[in-house]
JSON list of C-alpha atoms in Angstrom, two decimals:
[
{"chain": "A", "resi": 1424, "resn": "MET", "atom": "CA", "xyz": [-38.19, -20.86, -22.72]},
{"chain": "A", "resi": 1425, "resn": "THR", "atom": "CA", "xyz": [-35.11, -21.80, -24.71]},
{"chain": "A", "resi": 1426, "resn": "ARG", "atom": "CA", "xyz": [-31.69, -20.58, -23.73]},
{"chain": "A", "resi": 1427, "resn": "ARG", "atom": "CA", "xyz": [-31.55, -18.56, -26.92]},
{"chain": "A", "resi": 1428, "resn": "ALA", "atom": "CA", "xyz": [-34.75, -16.68, -26.08]},
{"chain": "A", "resi": 1429, "resn": "ALA", "atom": "CA", "xyz": [-33.87, -15.86, -22.48]},
{"chain": "A", "resi": 1430, "resn": "GLN", "atom": "CA", "xyz": [-34.02, -12.17, -21.55]},
{"chain": "A", "resi": 1431, "resn": "LEU", "atom": "CA", "xyz": [-31.23, -11.46, -19.11]},
{"chain": "A", "resi": 1432, "resn": "ARG", "atom": "CA", "xyz": [-30.63, -8.88, -16.40]},
{"chain": "A", "resi": 1433, "resn": "ILE", "atom": "CA", "xyz": [-27.76, -8.31, -13.97]},
{"chain": "A", "resi": 1434, "resn": "THR", "atom": "CA", "xyz": [-28.22, -8.73, -10.23]},
{"chain": "A", "resi": 1435, "resn": "PRO", "atom": "CA", "xyz": [-25.86, -8.65, -7.23]},
{"chain": "A", "resi": 1436, "resn": "VAL", "atom": "CA", "xyz": [-25.17, -12.00, -5.56]},
{"chain": "A", "resi": 1437, "resn": "SER", "atom": "CA", "xyz": [-23.38, -13.03, -2.39]},
{"chain": "A", "resi": 1438, "resn": "LEU", "atom": "CA", "xyz": [-20.01, -14.75, -2.46]},
{"chain": "A", "resi": 1439, "resn": "ALA", "atom": "CA", "xyz": [-21.60, -17.90, -1.02]},
{"chain": "A", "resi": 1440, "resn": "ALA", "atom": "CA", "xyz": [-24.14, -18.04, -3.85]},
{"chain": "A", "resi": 1441, "resn": "ALA", "atom": "CA", "xyz": [-21.47, -17.37, -6.48]},
{"chain": "A", "resi": 1442, "resn": "ARG", "atom": "CA", "xyz": [-19.21, -20.07, -5.04]},
{"chain": "A", "resi": 1443, "resn": "ALA", "atom": "CA", "xyz": [-22.06, -22.59, -5.05]},
{"chain": "A", "resi": 1444, "resn": "PHE", "atom": "CA", "xyz": [-22.84, -21.83, -8.71]},
{"chain": "A", "resi": 1445, "resn": "VAL", "atom": "CA", "xyz": [-19.18, -22.14, -9.73]},
{"chain": "A", "resi": 1446, "resn": "ALA", "atom": "CA", "xyz": [-18.81, -25.44, -7.86]},
{"chain": "A", "resi": 1447, "resn": "LEU", "atom": "CA", "xyz": [-21.81, -26.78, -9.75]},
{"chain": "A", "resi": 1448, "resn": "HIS", "atom": "CA", "xyz": [-21.09, -25.53, -13.27]},
{"chain": "A", "resi": 1449, "resn": "HIS", "atom": "CA", "xyz": [-17.42, -24.61, -13.83]},
{"chain": "A", "resi": 1450, "resn": "ARG", "atom": "CA", "xyz": [-15.47, -26.97, -16.07]},
{"chain": "A", "resi": 1451, "resn": "HIS", "atom": "CA", "xyz": [-11.96, -26.88, -14.63]},
{"chain": "A", "resi": 1452, "resn": "ASN", "atom": "CA", "xyz": [-11.52, -24.39, -11.76]},
{"chain": "A", "resi": 1453, "resn": "PRO", "atom": "CA", "xyz": [-12.77, -24.38, -8.16]},
{"chain": "A", "resi": 1454, "resn": "ALA", "atom": "CA", "xyz": [-14.60, -21.41, -6.68]},
{"chain": "A", "resi": 1455, "resn": "PRO", "atom": "CA", "xyz": [-12.43, -18.48, -5.49]},
{"chain": "A", "resi": 1456, "resn": "VAL", "atom": "CA", "xyz": [-12.06, -17.94, -1.75]},
{"chain": "A", "resi": 1457, "resn": "GLY", "atom": "CA", "xyz": [-12.79, -14.20, -1.56]},
{"chain": "A", "resi": 1458, "resn": "HIS", "atom": "CA", "xyz": [-13.98, -11.27, -3.64]},
{"chain": "A", "resi": 1459, "resn": "LYS", "atom": "CA", "xyz": [-14.51, -7.54, -3.86]},
{"chain": "A", "resi": 1460, "resn": "PHE", "atom": "CA", "xyz": [-17.98, -8.07, -5.32]},
{"chain": "A", "resi": 1461, "resn": "SER", "atom": "CA", "xyz": [-19.92, -10.70, -7.26]},
{"chain": "A", "resi": 1462, "resn": "LEU", "atom": "CA", "xyz": [-22.59, -10.38, -9.93]},
{"chain": "A", "resi": 1463, "resn": "GLY", "atom": "CA", "xyz": [-25.19, -12.74, -11.30]},
{"chain": "A", "resi": 1464, "resn": "VAL", "atom": "CA", "xyz": [-27.25, -12.80, -14.46]},
{"chain": "A", "resi": 1465, "resn": "VAL", "atom": "CA", "xyz": [-30.84, -14.06, -14.28]},
{"chain": "A", "resi": 1466, "resn": "ASP", "atom": "CA", "xyz": [-33.52, -14.73, -16.88]},
{"chain": "A", "resi": 1467, "resn": "ARG", "atom": "CA", "xyz": [-37.11, -13.47, -16.96]},
{"chain": "A", "resi": 1468, "resn": "GLN", "atom": "CA", "xyz": [-38.19, -16.11, -14.42]},
{"chain": "A", "resi": 1469, "resn": "GLY", "atom": "CA", "xyz": [-35.43, -15.11, -12.00]},
{"chain": "A", "resi": 1470, "resn": "VAL", "atom": "CA", "xyz": [-33.36, -18.26, -12.62]},
{"chain": "A", "resi": 1471, "resn": "CYS", "atom": "CA", "xyz": [-29.62, -17.63, -12.24]},
{"chain": "A", "resi": 1472, "resn": "ARG", "atom": "CA", "xyz": [-27.83, -18.34, -15.52]},
{"chain": "A", "resi": 1473, "resn": "GLY", "atom": "CA", "xyz": [-24.32, -17.27, -14.58]},
{"chain": "A", "resi": 1474, "resn": "VAL", "atom": "CA", "xyz": [-22.08, -15.49, -12.08]},
{"chain": "A", "resi": 1475, "resn": "ALA", "atom": "CA", "xyz": [-18.91, -13.39, -12.13]},
{"chain": "A", "resi": 1476, "resn": "VAL", "atom": "CA", "xyz": [-16.57, -13.02, -9.16]},
{"chain": "A", "resi": 1477, "resn": "VAL", "atom": "CA", "xyz": [-14.33, -9.94, -9.05]},
{"chain": "A", "resi": 1478, "resn": "GLY", "atom": "CA", "xyz": [-11.42, -9.51, -6.66]},
{"chain": "A", "resi": 1479, "resn": "ARG", "atom": "CA", "xyz": [-7.86, -8.24, -6.34]},
{"chain": "A", "resi": 1480, "resn": "PRO", "atom": "CA", "xyz": [-5.38, -9.45, -8.99]},
{"chain": "A", "resi": 1481, "resn": "VAL", "atom": "CA", "xyz": [-3.96, -12.87, -8.12]},
{"chain": "A", "resi": 1482, "resn": "ALA", "atom": "CA", "xyz": [-0.55, -11.87, -9.50]},
{"chain": "A", "resi": 1483, "resn": "ARG", "atom": "CA", "xyz": [0.98, -9.44, -7.01]},
{"chain": "A", "resi": 1484, "resn": "MET", "atom": "CA", "xyz": [2.85, -7.65, -9.81]},
{"chain": "A", "resi": 1485, "resn": "LEU", "atom": "CA", "xyz": [-0.49, -6.50, -11.22]},
{"chain": "A", "resi": 1486, "resn": "ASP", "atom": "CA", "xyz": [-1.98, -5.41, -7.90]},
{"chain": "A", "resi": 1487, "resn": "ASP", "atom": "CA", "xyz": [-1.29, -1.69, -8.39]},
{"chain": "A", "resi": 1488, "resn": "GLY", "atom": "CA", "xyz": [-4.30, -0.28, -6.55]},
{"chain": "A", "resi": 1489, "resn": "GLN", "atom": "CA", "xyz": [-6.01, 0.63, -9.82]},
{"chain": "A", "resi": 1490, "resn": "THR", "atom": "CA", "xyz": [-6.72, -2.90, -11.03]},
{"chain": "A", "resi": 1491, "resn": "LEU", "atom": "CA", "xyz": [-9.28, -5.60, -10.27]},
{"chain": "A", "resi": 1492, "resn": "GLU", "atom": "CA", "xyz": [-9.46, -9.11, -11.71]},
{"chain": "A", "resi": 1493, "resn": "VAL", "atom": "CA", "xyz": [-12.44, -11.18, -12.76]},
{"chain": "A", "resi": 1494, "resn": "THR", "atom": "CA", "xyz": [-11.26, -14.29, -10.96]},
{"chain": "A", "resi": 1495, "resn": "ARG", "atom": "CA", "xyz": [-14.13, -16.45, -12.18]},
{"chain": "A", "resi": 1496, "resn": "VAL", "atom": "CA", "xyz": [-16.89, -16.30, -14.78]},
{"chain": "A", "resi": 1497, "resn": "CYS", "atom": "CA", "xyz": [-19.28, -19.22, -14.98]},
{"chain": "A", "resi": 1498, "resn": "THR", "atom": "CA", "xyz": [-22.56, -19.74, -16.85]},
{"chain": "A", "resi": 1499, "resn": "ASP", "atom": "CA", "xyz": [-24.85, -22.63, -17.68]},
{"chain": "A", "resi": 1500, "resn": "GLY", "atom": "CA", "xyz": [-24.40, -22.01, -21.41]},
{"chain": "A", "resi": 1501, "resn": "THR", "atom": "CA", "xyz": [-27.12, -19.40, -21.87]},
{"chain": "A", "resi": 1502, "resn": "ASN", "atom": "CA", "xyz": [-26.41, -17.21, -24.90]},
{"chain": "A", "resi": 1503, "resn": "ASN", "atom": "CA", "xyz": [-24.88, -13.80, -24.12]},
{"chain": "A", "resi": 1504, "resn": "ALA", "atom": "CA", "xyz": [-24.73, -14.48, -20.37]},
{"chain": "A", "resi": 1505, "resn": "CYS", "atom": "CA", "xyz": [-20.93, -14.37, -20.25]},
{"chain": "A", "resi": 1506, "resn": "SER", "atom": "CA", "xyz": [-20.66, -11.12, -22.23]},
{"chain": "A", "resi": 1507, "resn": "ALA", "atom": "CA", "xyz": [-23.35, -9.54, -20.06]},
{"chain": "A", "resi": 1508, "resn": "LEU", "atom": "CA", "xyz": [-21.44, -10.44, -16.90]},
{"chain": "A", "resi": 1509, "resn": "LEU", "atom": "CA", "xyz": [-18.10, -9.19, -18.24]},
{"chain": "A", "resi": 1510, "resn": "GLY", "atom": "CA", "xyz": [-19.60, -5.90, -19.35]},
{"chain": "A", "resi": 1511, "resn": "ALA", "atom": "CA", "xyz": [-21.38, -5.40, -16.02]},
{"chain": "A", "resi": 1512, "resn": "ALA", "atom": "CA", "xyz": [-18.23, -6.25, -14.06]},
{"chain": "A", "resi": 1513, "resn": "TRP", "atom": "CA", "xyz": [-16.31, -3.53, -15.89]},
{"chain": "A", "resi": 1514, "resn": "ARG", "atom": "CA", "xyz": [-19.05, -0.94, -15.38]},
{"chain": "A", "resi": 1515, "resn": "ALA", "atom": "CA", "xyz": [-19.16, -1.73, -11.65]},
{"chain": "A", "resi": 1516, "resn": "ALA", "atom": "CA", "xyz": [-15.37, -1.65, -11.26]},
{"chain": "A", "resi": 1517, "resn": "ARG", "atom": "CA", "xyz": [-15.18, 1.66, -13.12]},
{"chain": "A", "resi": 1518, "resn": "GLU", "atom": "CA", "xyz": [-17.85, 3.23, -10.91]},
{"chain": "A", "resi": 1519, "resn": "LEU", "atom": "CA", "xyz": [-15.85, 2.12, -7.85]},
{"chain": "A", "resi": 1520, "resn": "GLY", "atom": "CA", "xyz": [-12.89, 4.11, -9.16]},
{"chain": "A", "resi": 1521, "resn": "PHE", "atom": "CA", "xyz": [-10.76, 1.33, -10.66]},
{"chain": "A", "resi": 1522, "resn": "ARG", "atom": "CA", "xyz": [-9.13, 1.98, -14.00]},
{"chain": "A", "resi": 1523, "resn": "ARG", "atom": "CA", "xyz": [-8.29, -1.52, -15.21]},
{"chain": "A", "resi": 1524, "resn": "LEU", "atom": "CA", "xyz": [-10.01, -4.91, -15.14]},
{"chain": "A", "resi": 1525, "resn": "ILE", "atom": "CA", "xyz": [-8.20, -8.10, -16.15]},
{"chain": "A", "resi": 1526, "resn": "THR", "atom": "CA", "xyz": [-9.00, -11.78, -16.54]},
{"chain": "A", "resi": 1527, "resn": "TYR", "atom": "CA", "xyz": [-7.51, -14.93, -18.05]},
{"chain": "A", "resi": 1528, "resn": "THR", "atom": "CA", "xyz": [-8.61, -17.64, -20.45]},
{"chain": "A", "resi": 1529, "resn": "GLN", "atom": "CA", "xyz": [-6.96, -20.85, -21.54]},
{"chain": "A", "resi": 1530, "resn": "ALA", "atom": "CA", "xyz": [-5.34, -20.60, -24.96]},
{"chain": "A", "resi": 1531, "resn": "THR", "atom": "CA", "xyz": [-7.76, -23.21, -26.35]},
{"chain": "A", "resi": 1532, "resn": "GLU", "atom": "CA", "xyz": [-10.74, -20.94, -25.60]},
{"chain": "A", "resi": 1533, "resn": "THR", "atom": "CA", "xyz": [-11.84, -18.50, -28.31]},
{"chain": "A", "resi": 1534, "resn": "GLY", "atom": "CA", "xyz": [-12.40, -15.43, -26.12]},
{"chain": "A", "resi": 1535, "resn": "ALA", "atom": "CA", "xyz": [-15.50, -14.51, -28.15]},
{"chain": "A", "resi": 1536, "resn": "SER", "atom": "CA", "xyz": [-17.41, -13.31, -25.08]},
{"chain": "A", "resi": 1537, "resn": "LEU", "atom": "CA", "xyz": [-14.51, -11.08, -24.05]},
{"chain": "A", "resi": 1538, "resn": "ARG", "atom": "CA", "xyz": [-14.24, -9.54, -27.51]},
{"chain": "A", "resi": 1539, "resn": "GLY", "atom": "CA", "xyz": [-17.98, -9.03, -27.53]},
{"chain": "A", "resi": 1540, "resn": "ALA", "atom": "CA", "xyz": [-17.71, -7.12, -24.25]},
{"chain": "A", "resi": 1541, "resn": "GLY", "atom": "CA", "xyz": [-14.91, -4.90, -25.58]},
{"chain": "A", "resi": 1542, "resn": "TRP", "atom": "CA", "xyz": [-11.90, -6.57, -23.94]},
{"chain": "A", "resi": 1543, "resn": "ASN", "atom": "CA", "xyz": [-8.44, -6.82, -25.54]},
{"chain": "A", "resi": 1544, "resn": "GLN", "atom": "CA", "xyz": [-5.88, -9.62, -25.40]},
{"chain": "A", "resi": 1545, "resn": "VAL", "atom": "CA", "xyz": [-2.64, -8.19, -24.03]},
{"chain": "A", "resi": 1546, "resn": "ALA", "atom": "CA", "xyz": [-0.32, -11.08, -23.08]},
{"chain": "A", "resi": 1547, "resn": "GLU", "atom": "CA", "xyz": [0.31, -14.79, -23.33]},
{"chain": "A", "resi": 1548, "resn": "ILE", "atom": "CA", "xyz": [1.25, -16.63, -20.13]},
{"chain": "A", "resi": 1549, "resn": "ARG", "atom": "CA", "xyz": [3.61, -19.56, -20.42]},
{"chain": "A", "resi": 1550, "resn": "PRO", "atom": "CA", "xyz": [2.66, -22.83, -18.67]},
{"chain": "A", "resi": 1551, "resn": "ARG", "atom": "CA", "xyz": [4.07, -23.29, -15.17]},
{"chain": "A", "resi": 1552, "resn": "GLN", "atom": "CA", "xyz": [5.12, -26.43, -13.35]},
{"chain": "A", "resi": 1553, "resn": "GLY", "atom": "CA", "xyz": [3.05, -25.32, -10.38]},
{"chain": "A", "resi": 1554, "resn": "TRP", "atom": "CA", "xyz": [3.11, -22.78, -7.53]},
{"chain": "A", "resi": 1555, "resn": "SER", "atom": "CA", "xyz": [4.82, -25.07, -5.01]},
{"chain": "A", "resi": 1556, "resn": "SER", "atom": "CA", "xyz": [8.38, -24.31, -3.92]},
{"chain": "A", "resi": 1557, "resn": "LYS", "atom": "CA", "xyz": [10.80, -25.56, -1.27]},
{"chain": "A", "resi": 1558, "resn": "GLY", "atom": "CA", "xyz": [10.21, -22.51, 0.89]},
{"chain": "A", "resi": 1559, "resn": "ARG", "atom": "CA", "xyz": [6.43, -22.66, 0.49]},
{"chain": "A", "resi": 1560, "resn": "PRO", "atom": "CA", "xyz": [4.96, -26.04, -0.50]},
{"chain": "A", "resi": 1561, "resn": "ARG", "atom": "CA", "xyz": [1.50, -25.70, -2.04]},
{"chain": "A", "resi": 1562, "resn": "HIS", "atom": "CA", "xyz": [-1.06, -27.96, -3.62]},
{"chain": "A", "resi": 1563, "resn": "ASP", "atom": "CA", "xyz": [-2.42, -26.59, -6.89]},
{"chain": "A", "resi": 1564, "resn": "LYS", "atom": "CA", "xyz": [-6.20, -26.81, -7.11]},
{"chain": "A", "resi": 1565, "resn": "HIS", "atom": "CA", "xyz": [-6.44, -25.52, -10.67]},
{"chain": "A", "resi": 1566, "resn": "PRO", "atom": "CA", "xyz": [-4.61, -26.23, -13.96]},
{"chain": "A", "resi": 1567, "resn": "THR", "atom": "CA", "xyz": [-1.19, -24.54, -14.18]},
{"chain": "A", "resi": 1568, "resn": "ARG", "atom": "CA", "xyz": [0.48, -26.52, -16.98]},
{"chain": "A", "resi": 1569, "resn": "VAL", "atom": "CA", "xyz": [-1.58, -24.84, -19.68]},
{"chain": "A", "resi": 1570, "resn": "ARG", "atom": "CA", "xyz": [-0.92, -21.81, -21.83]},
{"chain": "A", "resi": 1571, "resn": "ARG", "atom": "CA", "xyz": [-3.14, -18.88, -20.87]},
{"chain": "A", "resi": 1572, "resn": "LEU", "atom": "CA", "xyz": [-4.06, -15.50, -22.31]},
{"chain": "A", "resi": 1573, "resn": "ARG", "atom": "CA", "xyz": [-4.52, -12.33, -20.31]},
{"chain": "A", "resi": 1574, "resn": "TRP", "atom": "CA", "xyz": [-7.26, -9.90, -21.31]},
{"chain": "A", "resi": 1575, "resn": "GLN", "atom": "CA", "xyz": [-7.95, -6.42, -20.03]},
{"chain": "A", "resi": 1576, "resn": "VAL", "atom": "CA", "xyz": [-10.13, -3.37, -20.41]},
{"chain": "A", "resi": 1577, "resn": "THR", "atom": "CA", "xyz": [-9.04, 0.05, -19.16]},
{"chain": "A", "resi": 1578, "resn": "THR", "atom": "CA", "xyz": [-10.18, 3.62, -18.86]},
{"chain": "A", "resi": 1579, "resn": "ALA", "atom": "CA", "xyz": [-8.72, 6.17, -21.24]},
{"chain": "A", "resi": 1580, "resn": "ASP", "atom": "CA", "xyz": [-6.64, 7.78, -18.46]},
{"chain": "A", "resi": 1581, "resn": "TYR", "atom": "CA", "xyz": [-5.16, 4.55, -17.06]},
{"chain": "A", "resi": 1582, "resn": "ALA", "atom": "CA", "xyz": [-1.38, 4.72, -16.61]},
{"chain": "A", "resi": 1583, "resn": "PRO", "atom": "CA", "xyz": [0.50, 1.87, -14.90]},
{"chain": "A", "resi": 1584, "resn": "PRO", "atom": "CA", "xyz": [2.49, 3.07, -11.88]},
{"chain": "A", "resi": 1585, "resn": "GLU", "atom": "CA", "xyz": [6.25, 2.79, -11.82]},
{"chain": "A", "resi": 1586, "resn": "PHE", "atom": "CA", "xyz": [7.37, -0.76, -11.12]},
{"chain": "A", "resi": 1587, "resn": "ARG", "atom": "CA", "xyz": [8.48, -1.13, -7.50]},
{"chain": "A", "resi": 1588, "resn": "HIS", "atom": "CA", "xyz": [9.84, -4.69, -7.40]},
{"chain": "A", "resi": 1589, "resn": "ASN", "atom": "CA", "xyz": [13.15, -6.23, -8.37]},
{"chain": "A", "resi": 1590, "resn": "LEU", "atom": "CA", "xyz": [11.57, -8.83, -10.67]},
{"chain": "A", "resi": 1591, "resn": "PRO", "atom": "CA", "xyz": [10.43, -7.83, -14.17]},
{"chain": "A", "resi": 1592, "resn": "PRO", "atom": "CA", "xyz": [6.63, -7.65, -14.43]},
{"chain": "A", "resi": 1593, "resn": "ASP", "atom": "CA", "xyz": [6.58, -9.81, -17.59]},
{"chain": "A", "resi": 1594, "resn": "ARG", "atom": "CA", "xyz": [8.87, -12.63, -16.46]},
{"chain": "A", "resi": 1595, "resn": "ASP", "atom": "CA", "xyz": [6.17, -15.25, -17.11]},
{"chain": "A", "resi": 1596, "resn": "GLU", "atom": "CA", "xyz": [4.68, -13.55, -20.15]},
{"chain": "A", "resi": 1597, "resn": "THR", "atom": "CA", "xyz": [5.27, -13.53, -23.87]},
{"chain": "A", "resi": 1598, "resn": "LEU", "atom": "CA", "xyz": [3.44, -10.95, -25.92]},
{"chain": "A", "resi": 1599, "resn": "PRO", "atom": "CA", "xyz": [1.63, -12.67, -28.78]},
{"chain": "A", "resi": 1600, "resn": "THR", "atom": "CA", "xyz": [3.66, -12.25, -31.97]},
{"chain": "A", "resi": 1601, "resn": "THR", "atom": "CA", "xyz": [1.91, -14.71, -34.30]},
{"chain": "A", "resi": 1602, "resn": "LEU", "atom": "CA", "xyz": [-1.81, -14.25, -34.72]},
{"chain": "A", "resi": 1603, "resn": "ARG", "atom": "CA", "xyz": [-3.78, -17.23, -35.97]},
{"chain": "A", "resi": 1604, "resn": "CYS", "atom": "CA", "xyz": [-7.08, -17.46, -37.77]},
{"chain": "A", "resi": 1605, "resn": "THR", "atom": "CA", "xyz": [-9.93, -18.28, -35.40]},
{"chain": "A", "resi": 1606, "resn": "PHE", "atom": "CA", "xyz": [-11.47, -20.62, -37.99]},
{"chain": "A", "resi": 1607, "resn": "CYS", "atom": "CA", "xyz": [-8.58, -22.47, -39.68]},
{"chain": "A", "resi": 1608, "resn": "THR", "atom": "CA", "xyz": [-5.70, -21.54, -37.25]},
{"chain": "A", "resi": 1609, "resn": "ALA", "atom": "CA", "xyz": [-3.48, -20.38, -40.14]},
{"chain": "A", "resi": 1610, "resn": "PRO", "atom": "CA", "xyz": [-1.07, -17.51, -39.33]},
{"chain": "A", "resi": 1611, "resn": "ILE", "atom": "CA", "xyz": [-2.40, -14.06, -40.15]},
{"chain": "A", "resi": 1612, "resn": "THR", "atom": "CA", "xyz": [-0.70, -10.70, -40.46]},
{"chain": "A", "resi": 1613, "resn": "GLN", "atom": "CA", "xyz": [-1.48, -7.48, -38.62]},
{"chain": "A", "resi": 1614, "resn": "PRO", "atom": "CA", "xyz": [-3.93, -5.31, -40.58]},
{"chain": "A", "resi": 1615, "resn": "PRO", "atom": "CA", "xyz": [-2.68, -1.82, -41.57]},
{"chain": "A", "resi": 1616, "resn": "THR", "atom": "CA", "xyz": [-5.29, -0.19, -39.33]},
{"chain": "A", "resi": 1617, "resn": "GLY", "atom": "CA", "xyz": [-3.75, -1.77, -36.21]},
{"chain": "A", "resi": 1618, "resn": "ARG", "atom": "CA", "xyz": [-6.89, -3.77, -35.37]},
{"chain": "A", "resi": 1619, "resn": "ARG", "atom": "CA", "xyz": [-6.26, -7.46, -34.97]},
{"chain": "A", "resi": 1620, "resn": "SER", "atom": "CA", "xyz": [-8.18, -9.51, -37.48]},
{"chain": "A", "resi": 1621, "resn": "ARG", "atom": "CA", "xyz": [-9.68, -12.77, -36.27]},
{"chain": "A", "resi": 1622, "resn": "TYR", "atom": "CA", "xyz": [-9.57, -14.44, -39.70]},
{"chain": "A", "resi": 1623, "resn": "CYS", "atom": "CA", "xyz": [-6.90, -14.96, -42.35]},
{"chain": "A", "resi": 1624, "resn": "SER", "atom": "CA", "xyz": [-9.29, -14.33, -45.25]},
{"chain": "A", "resi": 1625, "resn": "HIS", "atom": "CA", "xyz": [-12.80, -13.25, -46.12]},
{"chain": "A", "resi": 1626, "resn": "ALA", "atom": "CA", "xyz": [-13.61, -16.88, -46.96]},
{"chain": "A", "resi": 1627, "resn": "CYS", "atom": "CA", "xyz": [-12.75, -17.99, -43.41]},
{"chain": "A", "resi": 1628, "resn": "ARG", "atom": "CA", "xyz": [-14.84, -15.16, -41.99]},
{"chain": "A", "resi": 1629, "resn": "GLN", "atom": "CA", "xyz": [-17.84, -16.29, -44.04]},
{"chain": "A", "resi": 1630, "resn": "ALA", "atom": "CA", "xyz": [-17.29, -19.96, -43.15]},
{"chain": "A", "resi": 1631, "resn": "ALA", "atom": "CA", "xyz": [-17.15, -19.11, -39.45]},
{"chain": "A", "resi": 1632, "resn": "TYR", "atom": "CA", "xyz": [-20.36, -17.09, -39.75]},
{"chain": "A", "resi": 1633, "resn": "ARG", "atom": "CA", "xyz": [-22.15, -20.00, -41.47]},
{"chain": "A", "resi": 1634, "resn": "ALA", "atom": "CA", "xyz": [-20.94, -22.39, -38.76]},
{"chain": "A", "resi": 1635, "resn": "ARG", "atom": "CA", "xyz": [-22.21, -20.10, -35.98]},
{"chain": "A", "resi": 1636, "resn": "THR", "atom": "CA", "xyz": [-25.56, -19.66, -37.74]},
{"chain": "A", "resi": 1637, "resn": "ALA", "atom": "CA", "xyz": [-25.99, -23.40, -38.13]},
{"chain": "A", "resi": 1638, "resn": "GLN", "atom": "CA", "xyz": [-25.05, -24.00, -34.50]},
{"chain": "A", "resi": 1639, "resn": "ASN", "atom": "CA", "xyz": [-27.52, -21.38, -33.24]},
{"chain": "A", "resi": 1640, "resn": "GLY", "atom": "CA", "xyz": [-30.24, -22.91, -35.43]},
{"chain": "A", "resi": 1641, "resn": "GLU", "atom": "CA", "xyz": [-29.65, -26.33, -33.89]},
{"chain": "A", "resi": 1642, "resn": "ALA", "atom": "CA", "xyz": [-29.65, -24.87, -30.36]},
{"chain": "A", "resi": 1643, "resn": "ALA", "atom": "CA", "xyz": [-33.00, -23.21, -30.98]}
]
């Protein structure tokens, strides 16, 4: 069976199993320490093709009691596995009573799986020098000096609670003001409908489609 032809289904997995999969397959981050729940996606033979770990938001400013964070998503490259995990994580979080689910990607990643699962990009996180400070020395086990994007999906009735801290909630964030074409990276303008276009022109959209088609043909 090729990866393209795999039929996938969602299954619950233990934290230990999810951590082992992340340690084996993730490109740049270690496995998270804890979770609220974890999900796996398996093919028709029962082989695990990916996992998602969901827990409380890492940033305390976002831990409002209504929000969970997908702290890690990891697959072996199987088509649609990432989107399936992200969609299932949101359905599970919503059934548990949470009204918002967030996650992060590096700015160099396209976010195609997130868009396919119905997520929206809401903020850009500036690079940090690290989490260590004089009062609390720490050793960073994951990249911090990279620009990141925050994505979220919410219920229709989600309303952020009043901010209860002295620090502004967006002190490390810059809302994206310049959108760039996914294919040629040229700046693009906001469409009149309010939906963010991924391409600067119809030609770029067609070129990106041809590139994806050719890539899928080679993978098959």
